[in-house]
Coordinates of C-alpha atoms in Angstrom, one line a residue:
M225 CA -18.9 9.8 32.8
Y226 CA -20.8 12.1 30.5
A227 CA -23.3 11.1 27.6
K228 CA -25.0 13.3 24.7
E229 CA -28.5 12.4 26.7
P230 CA -29.4 11.7 30.6
Y231 CA -29.1 7.7 30.6
S232 CA -30.2 5.9 33.7
T233 CA -27.7 3.7 35.1
Y234 CA -30.9 1.6 37.0
G235 CA -30.9 -2.0 36.0
G236 CA -28.0 -1.1 33.6
L237 CA -27.3 0.6 30.4
S238 CA -28.1 -0.4 27.0
P239 CA -25.0 -1.5 24.9
H240 CA -23.3 0.9 22.3
I241 CA -23.9 4.2 24.2
P242 CA -20.6 6.3 24.0
L243 CA -19.3 7.9 27.0
L244 CA -16.8 10.4 27.7
C245 CA -14.7 9.4 30.6
I246 CA -12.7 12.1 32.6
C247 CA -10.5 11.1 35.4
D248 CA -11.1 13.1 38.6
E249 CA -7.2 13.4 39.4
C250 CA -5.2 13.8 36.3
E251 CA -8.4 15.1 33.8
T252 CA -7.4 12.6 31.3
T253 CA -10.3 12.0 28.9
F254 CA -11.2 9.0 26.7
V255 CA -14.2 7.6 25.1
A256 CA -15.6 4.1 26.2
F257 CA -18.9 2.4 25.5
S258 CA -21.6 1.1 28.1
H259 CA -21.0 -2.4 26.9
E260 CA -17.4 -2.1 27.9
F261 CA -18.4 -1.0 31.8
S262 CA -19.7 -3.5 34.4
I263 CA -22.2 -1.2 35.0
G264 CA -25.3 -2.9 36.4
R265 CA -24.1 -6.6 34.7
N266 CA -25.2 -9.9 35.5
A267 CA -22.3 -12.1 36.3
A268 CA -24.4 -15.4 35.8
G269 CA -22.3 -17.7 33.4
S270 CA -19.7 -15.1 32.6
Q271 CA -16.8 -16.7 34.5
Y272 CA -16.4 -14.1 37.2
A273 CA -14.7 -16.5 39.5
K274 CA -15.3 -16.3 43.2
I275 CA -12.2 -16.8 45.2
Y276 CA -11.9 -19.0 48.6
G277 CA -12.2 -16.9 51.5
Y278 CA -13.3 -13.7 49.7
N279 CA -16.8 -14.7 48.6
R280 CA -19.7 -16.9 49.6
I281 CA -19.7 -20.0 47.5
A282 CA -22.9 -22.2 46.1
P283 CA -23.1 -25.0 43.7
G284 CA -22.7 -23.7 40.2
N285 CA -20.3 -20.8 41.0
W286 CA -16.9 -20.6 39.3
L287 CA -14.3 -20.9 42.2
Y288 CA -10.7 -20.1 42.1
F289 CA -8.3 -21.2 44.8
K290 CA -4.8 -19.0 45.2
G291 CA -2.3 -21.0 43.5
D292 CA -4.2 -22.9 41.5
A293 CA -3.6 -23.3 37.8
K294 CA -7.3 -22.3 36.7
P295 CA -11.0 -22.1 38.4
G296 CA -13.6 -24.7 38.3
I297 CA -17.3 -25.1 39.0
V298 CA -18.6 -26.1 42.1
K299 CA -20.6 -29.1 41.9
S300 CA -21.2 -29.5 45.7
Y301 CA -20.5 -27.6 48.8
F302 CA -20.9 -28.8 52.3
Q303 CA -19.8 -27.4 56.1
T304 CA -19.0 -29.3 59.2
N305 CA -18.1 -27.6 62.4
D306 CA -14.7 -27.0 61.6
K307 CA -14.3 -27.5 57.6
E308 CA -15.5 -27.0 54.3
V309 CA -15.9 -29.7 51.8
I310 CA -16.0 -28.7 48.3
V311 CA -16.2 -30.8 45.0
V312 CA -15.0 -28.9 41.8
N313 CA -15.2 -29.8 38.2
Y314 CA -12.5 -28.7 35.8
E315 CA -13.1 -27.9 32.1
D316 CA -11.0 -30.8 30.9
G317 CA -14.0 -33.2 32.6
S318 CA -11.8 -33.9 35.8
S319 CA -13.0 -33.1 39.3
K320 CA -11.5 -32.7 42.6
K321 CA -12.6 -33.2 46.3
I322 CA -11.1 -30.4 48.4
E323 CA -11.2 -30.2 52.2
V324 CA -10.2 -26.7 53.9
P325 CA -10.7 -25.3 57.3
K326 CA -13.7 -23.3 57.5
R327 CA -13.1 -19.7 57.0
P328 CA -15.8 -17.1 57.2
V329 CA -16.3 -14.4 54.8
D330 CA -16.6 -11.2 56.7
R331 CA -16.8 -8.7 53.8
E332 CA -17.4 -9.4 50.3
V333 CA -15.8 -6.5 48.1
S334 CA -17.3 -8.1 44.8
P335 CA -19.9 -10.5 45.5
D336 CA -20.1 -11.7 42.0
G337 CA -16.7 -12.9 41.8
Y338 CA -13.4 -11.4 40.1
R339 CA -11.7 -11.6 36.8
L340 CA -8.4 -13.4 36.8
I341 CA -5.8 -11.8 35.3
P342 CA -3.6 -11.9 33.1
A343 CA -5.4 -14.8 31.9
Q344 CA -8.6 -12.9 31.4
S345 CA -7.6 -9.7 30.6
P346 CA -9.2 -9.6 27.1
H347 CA -12.5 -9.9 28.8
V348 CA -12.5 -7.6 31.7
L349 CA -14.7 -4.6 31.6
I350 CA -13.8 -1.1 33.0
G351 CA -15.0 -1.3 36.8
D352 CA -14.5 -5.1 37.2
H353 CA -12.9 -6.3 40.5
V354 CA -10.0 -8.3 39.3
Y355 CA -7.3 -10.6 41.2
H356 CA -3.9 -10.7 39.7
A357 CA -3.1 -14.2 40.5
I358 CA 1.0 -13.7 40.1
R359 CA 1.2 -10.8 42.4
N360 CA -1.4 -12.1 44.5
Q361 CA -3.2 -8.6 44.4
F362 CA -6.8 -7.7 44.0
G363 CA -7.9 -4.4 42.1
V364 CA -10.1 -2.8 39.9
A365 CA -10.1 -2.2 36.1
V366 CA -10.1 1.5 35.6
G367 CA -9.4 1.9 31.7
L368 CA -8.4 1.0 28.4
V369 CA -5.3 2.9 27.1
S370 CA -3.2 3.1 24.0
D371 CA 0.5 3.0 24.5
A372 CA 3.2 2.8 21.9
G373 CA 0.5 1.5 19.5
K374 CA -0.7 -1.3 21.7
D375 CA -3.8 -1.3 23.4
K376 CA -3.6 -1.8 27.0
L377 CA -5.8 -2.5 30.3
A378 CA -5.2 -0.4 33.2
I379 CA -5.4 -2.0 36.9
L380 CA -5.4 -0.2 40.0
L381 CA -4.2 -2.3 42.5
D382 CA -4.9 -2.2 45.9
D383 CA -1.5 -1.0 47.1
N384 CA -2.4 2.0 44.6
S385 CA -0.2 0.9 42.0
L386 CA -1.3 1.2 38.1
L387 CA -0.5 -1.8 36.2
F388 CA -0.9 -1.8 32.4
I389 CA -1.4 -5.3 30.8
T390 CA -0.9 -5.5 27.0
I391 CA -4.3 -7.1 25.4
P392 CA -3.7 -10.1 23.2
Q393 CA -3.1 -9.6 19.7
T394 CA -6.3 -11.3 18.7
V395 CA -8.5 -8.3 20.3
Q396 CA -6.0 -5.5 19.6
N397 CA -8.1 -2.8 17.9
V398 CA -7.7 -2.6 14.1
P399 CA -5.3 -0.3 12.8
N400 CA -7.2 3.4 12.1
D401 CA -6.7 3.1 8.2
K402 CA -8.0 -0.3 7.6
L403 CA -10.8 0.0 9.9
A404 CA -11.8 3.4 7.9
E405 CA -11.4 1.6 4.6
F406 CA -13.6 -1.3 5.7
V407 CA -16.3 1.0 7.3
R408 CA -16.6 3.1 4.1
S409 CA -16.8 0.4 1.8
R410 CA -19.5 -1.2 3.8
L411 CA -21.7 1.8 4.2
Q412 CA -21.5 2.6 0.4
Q413 CA -22.7 -0.8 -0.1
L414 CA -25.3 -0.7 2.2
F415 CA -26.3 2.8 2.2
V416 CA -25.5 4.3 -1.5
E417 CA -27.1 7.7 -1.5
D418 CA -26.5 8.6 2.3
S419 CA -22.9 7.3 2.5
R420 CA -21.9 10.3 0.0
R421 CA -22.8 12.9 2.5
V422 CA -21.3 11.1 5.9
S423 CA -17.9 11.3 6.7
V424 CA -15.9 8.7 8.5
T425 CA -12.9 9.2 11.0
V426 CA -11.4 6.1 13.0
G427 CA -9.3 6.2 16.3
Q428 CA -8.6 3.3 18.7
G429 CA -11.5 0.9 17.1
I430 CA -14.1 3.7 17.5
V431 CA -15.8 5.1 14.3
Y432 CA -17.2 8.9 14.4
L433 CA -19.9 9.7 11.8
D434 CA -20.4 13.3 11.0
G435 CA -22.6 14.5 7.9
I436 CA -26.1 15.2 7.0
V437 CA -28.9 12.5 6.6
K438 CA -32.4 12.5 5.3
N439 CA -34.2 11.5 8.6
L440 CA -33.5 10.1 12.4
A441 CA -34.5 6.5 11.1
T442 CA -31.5 6.7 8.7
K443 CA -29.3 8.2 11.3
R444 CA -30.1 5.3 13.8
A445 CA -29.8 2.6 10.8
L446 CA -26.1 3.7 10.0
C447 CA -25.1 3.7 13.6
A448 CA -26.3 0.2 14.2
C449 CA -24.9 -0.7 10.9
I450 CA -21.4 0.3 12.5
N451 CA -22.1 -1.2 15.9
N452 CA -22.8 -4.6 14.6
M453 CA -19.3 -4.7 12.3
A454 CA -16.9 -7.0 13.8
R455 CA -13.8 -5.4 15.6
V456 CA -15.5 -1.9 16.0
R457 CA -15.8 -0.9 19.6
G458 CA -18.7 1.6 19.1
C459 CA -20.0 4.6 17.2
V460 CA -20.0 7.9 18.2
D461 CA -22.7 9.9 15.9
F462 CA -22.2 13.5 15.0
M463 CA -24.7 13.4 12.1
R464 CA -27.5 16.1 11.6
V465 CA -31.1 15.4 10.2
Q466 CA -31.4 17.4 7.0
M467 CA -33.8 20.5 7.4
E468 CA -35.3 21.6 4.1
T469 CA -37.8 23.8 5.7
Y470 CA -38.2 24.7 9.2
I471 CA -40.2 22.4 11.2
S472 CA -41.6 24.0 14.5
D473 CA -41.4 22.0 17.7
D474 CA -45.1 22.5 18.2
R475 CA -45.9 20.8 14.8
L476 CA -43.4 17.9 15.5
E477 CA -45.2 17.4 18.7
M478 CA -48.6 17.5 17.1
S479 CA -47.2 14.9 14.4
I480 CA -46.1 12.6 17.3
L481 CA -49.3 12.8 19.0
K482 CA -51.5 12.2 15.9
L483 CA -49.4 8.6 15.5
I484 CA -49.9 8.0 18.9
E485 CA -53.8 8.7 19.1
Q486 CA -54.6 6.2 16.5
P487 CA -57.2 3.5 17.6
Q488 CA -54.6 0.7 16.7
V489 CA -52.0 2.1 19.0
K490 CA -53.5 1.2 22.7
V491 CA -51.1 3.1 25.0
F492 CA -52.0 5.1 28.1
D493 CA -50.3 7.7 30.7
Y494 CA -48.3 9.2 27.6
T495 CA -46.4 12.3 27.3
V496 CA -44.7 14.0 24.4
T497 CA -42.1 16.9 24.6
V498 CA -40.4 18.5 21.8
K499 CA -37.4 21.1 22.2
N500 CA -35.2 22.1 19.5
S501 CA -36.3 19.2 17.3
R502 CA -35.5 16.7 20.0
A503 CA -38.5 14.7 21.3
T504 CA -39.1 12.8 24.5
V505 CA -41.9 10.2 24.3
E506 CA -42.8 8.4 27.3
F507 CA -46.1 6.0 27.8
S508 CA -47.5 2.7 29.5
C509 CA -48.9 -0.2 27.8
I510 CA -50.4 -3.6 28.2
D511 CA -47.4 -5.8 27.1
E512 CA -49.6 -7.8 24.8
F513 CA -50.4 -4.7 23.1
F514 CA -46.7 -3.2 22.9
P515 CA -46.9 -1.2 19.5
K516 CA -44.1 -2.5 17.7
D517 CA -44.0 0.0 14.7
L518 CA -44.7 3.3 16.6
E519 CA -41.0 4.1 17.2
G520 CA -40.0 3.5 13.6
K521 CA -43.0 5.9 12.4
I522 CA -41.9 8.5 14.7
L523 CA -38.2 8.1 13.5
N524 CA -39.3 8.8 9.9
L525 CA -40.8 12.1 11.0
T526 CA -39.3 14.9 8.7
G527 CA -37.3 17.2 10.9
L528 CA -36.6 15.1 14.0
Q529 CA -33.3 15.3 15.1
E530 CA -33.2 13.2 18.3
L531 CA -35.5 10.9 19.9
A532 CA -35.8 9.5 23.6
Y533 CA -38.4 6.6 23.5
L534 CA -39.4 5.4 26.8
A535 CA -41.9 2.5 26.8
H536 CA -43.3 0.8 29.9
P537 CA -45.2 -2.4 29.4
V538 CA -47.1 -4.2 32.1
P539 CA -49.2 -7.0 32.5
K540 CA -52.9 -7.1 31.9
S541 CA -53.2 -8.7 35.3
S542 CA -51.8 -5.6 37.2
I543 CA -54.2 -3.0 35.4
E544 CA -56.7 -1.9 37.9
H545 CA -60.5 -1.4 36.6
Y546 CA -59.3 -2.4 33.2
A547 CA -63.2 -3.4 32.3
I548 CA -64.6 -0.1 33.8
C549 CA -62.4 2.1 31.8
D550 CA -63.2 0.1 28.6
S551 CA -66.9 0.5 29.5
I552 CA -66.4 4.3 30.0
Q553 CA -64.4 4.4 26.8
Q554 CA -66.9 2.9 24.7
E555 CA -70.0 4.9 26.4
L556 CA -67.8 8.1 25.5
S557 CA -67.0 7.1 21.6
N558 CA -70.8 6.5 21.2
S559 CA -72.0 9.8 22.5
S560 CA -73.5 12.2 20.0
H561 CA -71.8 14.9 21.9
L562 CA -68.3 13.6 21.4
N563 CA -68.5 13.4 17.6
G564 CA -64.8 13.5 16.1
A565 CA -63.3 13.3 19.6
F566 CA -60.7 10.7 20.4
I567 CA -60.7 9.7 24.1
R568 CA -58.9 6.9 26.0
V569 CA -59.6 6.1 29.7
S570 CA -57.3 4.2 31.9
F571 CA -56.7 4.1 35.9
V572 CA -53.3 5.5 36.9
N573 CA -52.1 6.5 40.4
N574 CA -55.4 5.9 42.2
K575 CA -57.6 8.0 39.7
Y576 CA -59.2 7.7 36.3
L577 CA -57.3 9.3 33.6
L578 CA -58.7 10.9 30.5
E579 CA -56.4 11.6 27.4
G580 CA -56.6 12.3 23.7
R581 CA -58.3 15.0 21.8
V582 CA -61.6 16.9 21.5
A583 CA -62.9 19.6 18.9
T584 CA -64.2 22.2 21.7
A585 CA -63.8 23.3 25.5
L586 CA -67.4 22.1 25.6
Q587 CA -66.4 18.5 24.6
R588 CA -63.9 18.4 27.1
Q589 CA -66.1 19.2 30.1
W590 CA -68.5 17.2 29.0
A591 CA -66.5 14.0 28.8
F592 CA -65.3 14.8 32.3
I593 CA -68.7 15.2 33.7
S594 CA -69.8 12.1 31.9
T595 CA -67.0 10.1 33.4
V596 CA -67.6 11.3 36.9
K597 CA -71.3 10.3 36.8
I598 CA -70.3 6.9 35.6
I599 CA -67.9 6.2 38.4
K600 CA -69.7 8.5 40.8
I601 CA -66.5 9.8 42.5
P602 CA -64.4 12.9 41.4
T603 CA -61.1 11.5 41.1
V604 CA -60.7 11.8 37.3
E605 CA -57.7 13.7 35.7
N606 CA -58.6 15.3 32.3
R607 CA -55.5 15.5 30.1
L608 CA -58.0 15.9 26.9
R609 CA -56.5 18.3 24.4
I610 CA -58.7 20.7 22.2
S611 CA -57.5 20.4 18.7

């Protein structure tokens, strides 16, 4: 899978990220979106059914017995020396007590359970482990395809056969021309000026936007609008921010730092890099001081083409030497030798960290020496900029 930016799969992906998928065997390509994959999903309450003999069972699980008409929810589960006793509640309000021979689960291929197909085929995500109740076979969902004008789910079964299941009409993609007309009409209503310079192309429920917009905030707003429309799978963004005059990466970087280095923005351990008008901003902050409007202000900067915004909020209780850092910061701000400087002090990775800006190299050195004198240990990292 390929994306425009290097996204991490740790903990799951945010929804609506377009991914280009390429088959290693046949080199077929198709576009899918992060919310169509089971990457990092949490199966709680999502009707991924555990199957007796193939999953460990606990009360509250959806449970399916081979040959049953439907799964139920486990109310209670007991074991004796030679059997298991399970009470299952069904959606119609009925319940059933089931006694079966004790069967250990040696290996769980899908600990969270399986999607039951064909009944649950409209809800299957790419990468889901599935159980085909009619064929009595397990498999994995490997893709969504269009065949003869119908959208189908591709399932690779354990016997290496590839099965295509037509998705129900209620979740079939809207015809391209109808969806394109609907999208253009909505954009013309909500983005009167910007929609005139943006072209709309539609394919298999995916909306492709191309054109020129005034800033990155408008670019994000257009994509968010598309992603919130019913029956739209996702949006692929080829739009570009208008560049009336050339703005250097250094100037953009300084503009972002100016927004970050304001008294009301309480962040620390921050980095800003800009390359080819694409910015990466990363910082930590105390969760109760999370800067809610900072990203929006950065997005409105003229000339910024892309923004990767990585915030790491942490609880105040986990911040070491908070009182000492606050005391040092106050003392430095009151120093007559540091007039015009803006300095933040934090404790990160077992050392004190100085961040912000000063007017001269002498001020930079003075702030460092003053901090060392206060804490009486030399473990201070000086990131102060001269500006």
